[in-house]
JSON list of C-alpha atoms in Angstrom, two decimals:
[
{"chain": "A", "resi": 1, "resn": "UNK", "atom": "CA", "xyz": [88.74, 27.18, -45.68]},
{"chain": "A", "resi": 2, "resn": "UNK", "atom": "CA", "xyz": [85.50, 26.23, -47.51]},
{"chain": "A", "resi": 3, "resn": "UNK", "atom": "CA", "xyz": [83.55, 26.48, -44.30]},
{"chain": "A", "resi": 4, "resn": "UNK", "atom": "CA", "xyz": [84.77, 30.01, -43.78]},
{"chain": "A", "resi": 5, "resn": "UNK", "atom": "CA", "xyz": [83.54, 31.00, -47.26]},
{"chain": "A", "resi": 6, "resn": "UNK", "atom": "CA", "xyz": [80.13, 29.51, -46.50]},
{"chain": "A", "resi": 7, "resn": "UNK", "atom": "CA", "xyz": [79.99, 31.37, -43.16]},
{"chain": "A", "resi": 8, "resn": "UNK", "atom": "CA", "xyz": [80.91, 34.65, -44.88]},
{"chain": "A", "resi": 9, "resn": "UNK", "atom": "CA", "xyz": [78.25, 34.14, -47.55]},
{"chain": "A", "resi": 10, "resn": "UNK", "atom": "CA", "xyz": [75.65, 33.34, -44.93]},
{"chain": "A", "resi": 11, "resn": "UNK", "atom": "CA", "xyz": [76.63, 36.43, -42.94]},
{"chain": "A", "resi": 12, "resn": "UNK", "atom": "CA", "xyz": [76.44, 38.57, -46.09]},
{"chain": "A", "resi": 13, "resn": "UNK", "atom": "CA", "xyz": [72.98, 37.14, -46.90]},
{"chain": "A", "resi": 14, "resn": "UNK", "atom": "CA", "xyz": [71.75, 37.84, -43.32]},
{"chain": "A", "resi": 15, "resn": "UNK", "atom": "CA", "xyz": [73.06, 41.40, -43.62]},
{"chain": "A", "resi": 16, "resn": "UNK", "atom": "CA", "xyz": [71.26, 41.91, -46.92]},
{"chain": "A", "resi": 17, "resn": "UNK", "atom": "CA", "xyz": [68.00, 40.46, -45.54]},
{"chain": "A", "resi": 18, "resn": "UNK", "atom": "CA", "xyz": [68.17, 42.76, -42.51]},
{"chain": "A", "resi": 19, "resn": "UNK", "atom": "CA", "xyz": [68.52, 45.87, -44.66]},
{"chain": "A", "resi": 20, "resn": "UNK", "atom": "CA", "xyz": [65.10, 47.37, -45.53]},
{"chain": "A", "resi": 21, "resn": "UNK", "atom": "CA", "xyz": [64.11, 47.37, -49.18]},
{"chain": "A", "resi": 22, "resn": "UNK", "atom": "CA", "xyz": [63.50, 51.01, -50.20]},
{"chain": "A", "resi": 23, "resn": "UNK", "atom": "CA", "xyz": [60.33, 51.71, -52.19]},
{"chain": "A", "resi": 24, "resn": "UNK", "atom": "CA", "xyz": [60.28, 55.51, -52.33]},
{"chain": "A", "resi": 25, "resn": "UNK", "atom": "CA", "xyz": [62.11, 58.47, -50.79]},
{"chain": "A", "resi": 26, "resn": "UNK", "atom": "CA", "xyz": [61.03, 62.10, -50.35]},
{"chain": "A", "resi": 27, "resn": "UNK", "atom": "CA", "xyz": [64.22, 63.99, -51.25]},
{"chain": "A", "resi": 28, "resn": "UNK", "atom": "CA", "xyz": [62.22, 67.27, -51.57]},
{"chain": "A", "resi": 29, "resn": "UNK", "atom": "CA", "xyz": [61.33, 67.09, -47.84]},
{"chain": "A", "resi": 30, "resn": "UNK", "atom": "CA", "xyz": [65.02, 67.04, -46.88]},
{"chain": "A", "resi": 31, "resn": "UNK", "atom": "CA", "xyz": [65.58, 70.08, -49.12]},
{"chain": "A", "resi": 32, "resn": "UNK", "atom": "CA", "xyz": [62.58, 72.11, -47.95]},
{"chain": "A", "resi": 33, "resn": "UNK", "atom": "CA", "xyz": [62.61, 71.29, -44.19]},
{"chain": "A", "resi": 34, "resn": "UNK", "atom": "CA", "xyz": [64.98, 71.07, -41.21]},
{"chain": "A", "resi": 35, "resn": "UNK", "atom": "CA", "xyz": [64.43, 67.55, -39.90]},
{"chain": "A", "resi": 36, "resn": "UNK", "atom": "CA", "xyz": [64.06, 67.68, -36.11]},
{"chain": "A", "resi": 37, "resn": "UNK", "atom": "CA", "xyz": [63.00, 64.15, -35.24]},
{"chain": "A", "resi": 38, "resn": "UNK", "atom": "CA", "xyz": [62.19, 60.94, -37.15]},
{"chain": "A", "resi": 39, "resn": "UNK", "atom": "CA", "xyz": [59.82, 58.08, -36.35]},
{"chain": "A", "resi": 40, "resn": "UNK", "atom": "CA", "xyz": [59.23, 54.65, -38.02]},
{"chain": "A", "resi": 41, "resn": "UNK", "atom": "CA", "xyz": [55.64, 53.55, -38.23]},
{"chain": "A", "resi": 42, "resn": "UNK", "atom": "CA", "xyz": [53.56, 50.94, -39.97]},
{"chain": "A", "resi": 43, "resn": "UNK", "atom": "CA", "xyz": [50.82, 51.69, -42.54]},
{"chain": "A", "resi": 44, "resn": "UNK", "atom": "CA", "xyz": [47.37, 50.14, -42.89]},
{"chain": "A", "resi": 45, "resn": "UNK", "atom": "CA", "xyz": [47.13, 49.07, -46.56]},
{"chain": "A", "resi": 46, "resn": "UNK", "atom": "CA", "xyz": [44.90, 47.08, -48.84]},
{"chain": "A", "resi": 47, "resn": "UNK", "atom": "CA", "xyz": [46.25, 44.00, -50.66]},
{"chain": "A", "resi": 48, "resn": "UNK", "atom": "CA", "xyz": [46.37, 45.73, -54.08]},
{"chain": "A", "resi": 49, "resn": "UNK", "atom": "CA", "xyz": [48.42, 48.58, -52.52]},
{"chain": "A", "resi": 50, "resn": "UNK", "atom": "CA", "xyz": [51.05, 46.19, -51.21]},
{"chain": "A", "resi": 51, "resn": "UNK", "atom": "CA", "xyz": [51.21, 44.46, -54.61]},
{"chain": "A", "resi": 52, "resn": "UNK", "atom": "CA", "xyz": [51.73, 47.79, -56.32]},
{"chain": "A", "resi": 53, "resn": "UNK", "atom": "CA", "xyz": [54.42, 48.77, -53.75]},
{"chain": "A", "resi": 54, "resn": "UNK", "atom": "CA", "xyz": [56.24, 45.44, -54.41]},
{"chain": "A", "resi": 55, "resn": "UNK", "atom": "CA", "xyz": [56.61, 46.67, -58.01]},
{"chain": "A", "resi": 56, "resn": "UNK", "atom": "CA", "xyz": [58.29, 49.80, -56.56]},
{"chain": "A", "resi": 57, "resn": "UNK", "atom": "CA", "xyz": [55.53, 52.20, -57.50]},
{"chain": "A", "resi": 58, "resn": "UNK", "atom": "CA", "xyz": [54.89, 55.05, -55.11]},
{"chain": "A", "resi": 59, "resn": "UNK", "atom": "CA", "xyz": [55.43, 58.79, -54.72]},
{"chain": "A", "resi": 60, "resn": "UNK", "atom": "CA", "xyz": [55.82, 60.73, -51.48]},
{"chain": "A", "resi": 61, "resn": "UNK", "atom": "CA", "xyz": [56.36, 64.21, -52.99]},
{"chain": "A", "resi": 62, "resn": "UNK", "atom": "CA", "xyz": [53.22, 65.96, -51.76]},
{"chain": "A", "resi": 63, "resn": "UNK", "atom": "CA", "xyz": [52.61, 63.82, -48.74]},
{"chain": "A", "resi": 64, "resn": "UNK", "atom": "CA", "xyz": [51.95, 64.96, -45.20]},
{"chain": "A", "resi": 65, "resn": "UNK", "atom": "CA", "xyz": [50.80, 63.55, -41.89]},
{"chain": "A", "resi": 66, "resn": "UNK", "atom": "CA", "xyz": [47.79, 64.83, -40.05]},
{"chain": "A", "resi": 67, "resn": "UNK", "atom": "CA", "xyz": [46.63, 63.80, -36.57]},
{"chain": "A", "resi": 68, "resn": "UNK", "atom": "CA", "xyz": [42.87, 63.53, -36.08]},
{"chain": "A", "resi": 69, "resn": "UNK", "atom": "CA", "xyz": [41.44, 62.33, -32.77]},
{"chain": "A", "resi": 70, "resn": "UNK", "atom": "CA", "xyz": [44.41, 60.34, -31.47]},
{"chain": "A", "resi": 71, "resn": "UNK", "atom": "CA", "xyz": [45.00, 58.79, -34.92]},
{"chain": "A", "resi": 72, "resn": "UNK", "atom": "CA", "xyz": [47.72, 59.64, -37.42]},
{"chain": "A", "resi": 73, "resn": "UNK", "atom": "CA", "xyz": [46.79, 59.76, -41.16]},
{"chain": "A", "resi": 74, "resn": "UNK", "atom": "CA", "xyz": [49.01, 59.86, -44.22]},
{"chain": "A", "resi": 75, "resn": "UNK", "atom": "CA", "xyz": [47.66, 62.09, -46.94]},
{"chain": "A", "resi": 76, "resn": "UNK", "atom": "CA", "xyz": [48.54, 62.71, -50.59]},
{"chain": "A", "resi": 77, "resn": "UNK", "atom": "CA", "xyz": [50.75, 59.62, -50.95]},
{"chain": "A", "resi": 78, "resn": "UNK", "atom": "CA", "xyz": [50.32, 58.34, -54.49]},
{"chain": "A", "resi": 79, "resn": "UNK", "atom": "CA", "xyz": [50.33, 54.55, -54.81]},
{"chain": "A", "resi": 80, "resn": "UNK", "atom": "CA", "xyz": [49.11, 53.75, -58.34]},
{"chain": "A", "resi": 81, "resn": "UNK", "atom": "CA", "xyz": [46.39, 51.16, -58.86]},
{"chain": "A", "resi": 82, "resn": "UNK", "atom": "CA", "xyz": [47.60, 47.58, -59.29]},
{"chain": "A", "resi": 83, "resn": "UNK", "atom": "CA", "xyz": [47.54, 46.74, -63.02]},
{"chain": "A", "resi": 84, "resn": "UNK", "atom": "CA", "xyz": [46.11, 43.24, -62.57]},
{"chain": "A", "resi": 85, "resn": "UNK", "atom": "CA", "xyz": [43.64, 44.41, -59.93]},
{"chain": "A", "resi": 86, "resn": "UNK", "atom": "CA", "xyz": [39.89, 44.06, -60.35]},
{"chain": "A", "resi": 87, "resn": "UNK", "atom": "CA", "xyz": [36.98, 46.05, -59.00]},
{"chain": "A", "resi": 88, "resn": "UNK", "atom": "CA", "xyz": [38.56, 45.67, -55.53]},
{"chain": "A", "resi": 89, "resn": "UNK", "atom": "CA", "xyz": [41.46, 47.97, -56.53]},
{"chain": "A", "resi": 90, "resn": "UNK", "atom": "CA", "xyz": [42.28, 50.85, -54.16]},
{"chain": "A", "resi": 91, "resn": "UNK", "atom": "CA", "xyz": [42.03, 54.59, -54.83]},
{"chain": "A", "resi": 92, "resn": "UNK", "atom": "CA", "xyz": [45.51, 56.00, -55.66]},
{"chain": "A", "resi": 93, "resn": "UNK", "atom": "CA", "xyz": [45.50, 59.04, -53.37]},
{"chain": "A", "resi": 94, "resn": "UNK", "atom": "CA", "xyz": [43.34, 57.86, -50.44]},
{"chain": "A", "resi": 95, "resn": "UNK", "atom": "CA", "xyz": [44.40, 58.69, -46.91]},
{"chain": "A", "resi": 96, "resn": "UNK", "atom": "CA", "xyz": [46.07, 55.90, -45.04]},
{"chain": "A", "resi": 97, "resn": "UNK", "atom": "CA", "xyz": [46.19, 55.21, -41.28]},
{"chain": "A", "resi": 98, "resn": "UNK", "atom": "CA", "xyz": [49.62, 55.13, -39.57]},
{"chain": "A", "resi": 99, "resn": "UNK", "atom": "CA", "xyz": [50.39, 52.69, -36.76]},
{"chain": "A", "resi": 100, "resn": "UNK", "atom": "CA", "xyz": [52.05, 54.49, -33.84]},
{"chain": "A", "resi": 101, "resn": "UNK", "atom": "CA", "xyz": [51.86, 54.14, -30.06]},
{"chain": "A", "resi": 102, "resn": "UNK", "atom": "CA", "xyz": [49.46, 56.52, -28.28]},
{"chain": "A", "resi": 103, "resn": "UNK", "atom": "CA", "xyz": [52.28, 58.25, -26.46]},
{"chain": "A", "resi": 104, "resn": "UNK", "atom": "CA", "xyz": [54.13, 58.88, -29.77]},
{"chain": "A", "resi": 105, "resn": "UNK", "atom": "CA", "xyz": [50.96, 60.31, -31.35]},
{"chain": "A", "resi": 106, "resn": "UNK", "atom": "CA", "xyz": [50.35, 62.65, -28.39]},
{"chain": "A", "resi": 107, "resn": "UNK", "atom": "CA", "xyz": [53.95, 63.80, -28.48]},
{"chain": "A", "resi": 108, "resn": "UNK", "atom": "CA", "xyz": [53.82, 64.44, -32.28]},
{"chain": "A", "resi": 109, "resn": "UNK", "atom": "CA", "xyz": [50.45, 66.22, -31.98]},
{"chain": "A", "resi": 110, "resn": "UNK", "atom": "CA", "xyz": [51.86, 68.58, -29.32]},
{"chain": "A", "resi": 111, "resn": "UNK", "atom": "CA", "xyz": [55.02, 69.38, -31.27]},
{"chain": "A", "resi": 112, "resn": "UNK", "atom": "CA", "xyz": [53.26, 69.76, -34.65]},
{"chain": "A", "resi": 113, "resn": "UNK", "atom": "CA", "xyz": [50.92, 72.42, -33.11]},
{"chain": "A", "resi": 114, "resn": "UNK", "atom": "CA", "xyz": [53.95, 74.69, -32.68]},
{"chain": "A", "resi": 115, "resn": "UNK", "atom": "CA", "xyz": [54.35, 77.42, -35.24]},
{"chain": "A", "resi": 116, "resn": "UNK", "atom": "CA", "xyz": [56.15, 76.31, -38.37]},
{"chain": "A", "resi": 117, "resn": "UNK", "atom": "CA", "xyz": [56.30, 72.61, -37.50]},
{"chain": "A", "resi": 118, "resn": "UNK", "atom": "CA", "xyz": [54.82, 69.90, -39.68]},
{"chain": "A", "resi": 119, "resn": "UNK", "atom": "CA", "xyz": [54.96, 66.15, -40.14]},
{"chain": "A", "resi": 120, "resn": "UNK", "atom": "CA", "xyz": [56.29, 64.85, -43.45]},
{"chain": "A", "resi": 121, "resn": "UNK", "atom": "CA", "xyz": [56.98, 61.34, -44.81]},
{"chain": "A", "resi": 122, "resn": "UNK", "atom": "CA", "xyz": [60.66, 60.79, -45.68]},
{"chain": "A", "resi": 123, "resn": "UNK", "atom": "CA", "xyz": [60.80, 57.21, -46.92]},
{"chain": "A", "resi": 124, "resn": "UNK", "atom": "CA", "xyz": [58.60, 54.22, -47.69]},
{"chain": "A", "resi": 125, "resn": "UNK", "atom": "CA", "xyz": [60.19, 50.76, -47.42]},
{"chain": "A", "resi": 126, "resn": "UNK", "atom": "CA", "xyz": [59.75, 47.11, -46.63]},
{"chain": "A", "resi": 127, "resn": "UNK", "atom": "CA", "xyz": [61.11, 45.81, -43.38]},
{"chain": "A", "resi": 128, "resn": "UNK", "atom": "CA", "xyz": [60.63, 42.11, -42.65]},
{"chain": "A", "resi": 129, "resn": "UNK", "atom": "CA", "xyz": [57.96, 41.96, -45.43]},
{"chain": "A", "resi": 130, "resn": "UNK", "atom": "CA", "xyz": [55.94, 44.80, -43.77]},
{"chain": "A", "resi": 131, "resn": "UNK", "atom": "CA", "xyz": [55.57, 48.27, -45.25]},
{"chain": "A", "resi": 132, "resn": "UNK", "atom": "CA", "xyz": [57.01, 50.97, -43.03]},
{"chain": "A", "resi": 133, "resn": "UNK", "atom": "CA", "xyz": [57.06, 54.69, -43.46]},
{"chain": "A", "resi": 134, "resn": "UNK", "atom": "CA", "xyz": [59.62, 56.98, -41.93]},
{"chain": "A", "resi": 135, "resn": "UNK", "atom": "CA", "xyz": [57.98, 60.23, -40.87]},
{"chain": "A", "resi": 136, "resn": "UNK", "atom": "CA", "xyz": [59.70, 63.38, -39.60]},
{"chain": "A", "resi": 137, "resn": "UNK", "atom": "CA", "xyz": [58.85, 66.25, -37.40]},
{"chain": "A", "resi": 138, "resn": "UNK", "atom": "CA", "xyz": [60.17, 69.18, -39.49]},
{"chain": "A", "resi": 139, "resn": "UNK", "atom": "CA", "xyz": [60.39, 72.90, -39.62]},
{"chain": "A", "resi": 140, "resn": "UNK", "atom": "CA", "xyz": [60.27, 74.74, -42.91]},
{"chain": "A", "resi": 141, "resn": "UNK", "atom": "CA", "xyz": [63.44, 76.28, -44.30]},
{"chain": "A", "resi": 142, "resn": "UNK", "atom": "CA", "xyz": [63.68, 79.79, -45.60]},
{"chain": "A", "resi": 143, "resn": "UNK", "atom": "CA", "xyz": [64.97, 80.46, -49.14]},
{"chain": "A", "resi": 144, "resn": "UNK", "atom": "CA", "xyz": [68.41, 81.56, -47.84]},
{"chain": "A", "resi": 145, "resn": "UNK", "atom": "CA", "xyz": [68.68, 78.37, -45.77]},
{"chain": "A", "resi": 146, "resn": "UNK", "atom": "CA", "xyz": [68.10, 76.24, -48.87]},
{"chain": "A", "resi": 147, "resn": "UNK", "atom": "CA", "xyz": [70.80, 78.16, -50.72]},
{"chain": "A", "resi": 148, "resn": "UNK", "atom": "CA", "xyz": [73.25, 77.85, -47.85]},
{"chain": "A", "resi": 149, "resn": "UNK", "atom": "CA", "xyz": [72.64, 74.05, -47.63]},
{"chain": "A", "resi": 150, "resn": "UNK", "atom": "CA", "xyz": [73.28, 73.69, -51.38]},
{"chain": "A", "resi": 151, "resn": "UNK", "atom": "CA", "xyz": [76.46, 75.78, -51.05]},
{"chain": "A", "resi": 152, "resn": "UNK", "atom": "CA", "xyz": [77.73, 73.61, -48.21]},
{"chain": "A", "resi": 153, "resn": "UNK", "atom": "CA", "xyz": [77.10, 70.47, -50.20]},
{"chain": "A", "resi": 154, "resn": "UNK", "atom": "CA", "xyz": [78.91, 71.93, -53.22]},
{"chain": "A", "resi": 155, "resn": "UNK", "atom": "CA", "xyz": [81.91, 72.99, -51.04]},
{"chain": "A", "resi": 156, "resn": "UNK", "atom": "CA", "xyz": [82.11, 69.53, -49.50]},
{"chain": "A", "resi": 157, "resn": "UNK", "atom": "CA", "xyz": [82.03, 67.92, -52.97]},
{"chain": "A", "resi": 158, "resn": "UNK", "atom": "CA", "xyz": [84.83, 70.26, -54.12]},
{"chain": "A", "resi": 159, "resn": "UNK", "atom": "CA", "xyz": [87.06, 69.48, -51.16]},
{"chain": "A", "resi": 160, "resn": "UNK", "atom": "CA", "xyz": [86.56, 65.71, -51.57]},
{"chain": "A", "resi": 161, "resn": "UNK", "atom": "CA", "xyz": [87.51, 66.08, -55.27]},
{"chain": "A", "resi": 162, "resn": "UNK", "atom": "CA", "xyz": [90.62, 68.01, -54.34]},
{"chain": "A", "resi": 163, "resn": "UNK", "atom": "CA", "xyz": [91.63, 65.44, -51.72]},
{"chain": "A", "resi": 164, "resn": "UNK", "atom": "CA", "xyz": [91.15, 62.53, -54.07]},
{"chain": "A", "resi": 165, "resn": "UNK", "atom": "CA", "xyz": [93.13, 64.34, -56.82]},
{"chain": "A", "resi": 166, "resn": "UNK", "atom": "CA", "xyz": [96.06, 64.83, -54.43]},
{"chain": "A", "resi": 167, "resn": "UNK", "atom": "CA", "xyz": [95.90, 61.18, -53.38]},
{"chain": "A", "resi": 168, "resn": "UNK", "atom": "CA", "xyz": [95.88, 60.08, -56.98]},
{"chain": "A", "resi": 169, "resn": "UNK", "atom": "CA", "xyz": [98.98, 62.16, -57.79]},
{"chain": "A", "resi": 170, "resn": "UNK", "atom": "CA", "xyz": [100.75, 60.71, -54.72]},
{"chain": "A", "resi": 171, "resn": "UNK", "atom": "CA", "xyz": [99.67, 57.16, -55.62]},
{"chain": "A", "resi": 172, "resn": "UNK", "atom": "CA", "xyz": [97.86, 56.55, -52.37]},
{"chain": "A", "resi": 173, "resn": "UNK", "atom": "CA", "xyz": [94.40, 55.81, -53.69]}
]
């Protein structure tokens, strides 16, 4: 019996270690764009940037991805300077190179050239002690699309509330 508990704890620890540690999310991107496709890529960072990210300090709000000469670059991502950093500290809004395969870059470049399509960062996280960014090929939403999405979320919330209220009355939940 004790061995089973140890095994369960070990499995739970492995599960937790496998989950990526979220640093920042771009919720505005999911509100303003239809997400067509997502990609996970690495980021070339300086040491002080990684230290600042370990403190959970980053903002993706105005970020975008631009492809220049078979290289993908992440622009307008704000990673504040590391407090204990010296003269070697990084610039907070510098552009950062993304690590993708050549075929992925070519595919993204072709699709982003289409009218209304753009590349936006969705999330920044640690995976196996490496910083990864989730980028998305996205198409901008119209104002009525945004309102419709909000209405659908509100309707779903209301139905879930009604269902849980009925279950509470019946003594199921």
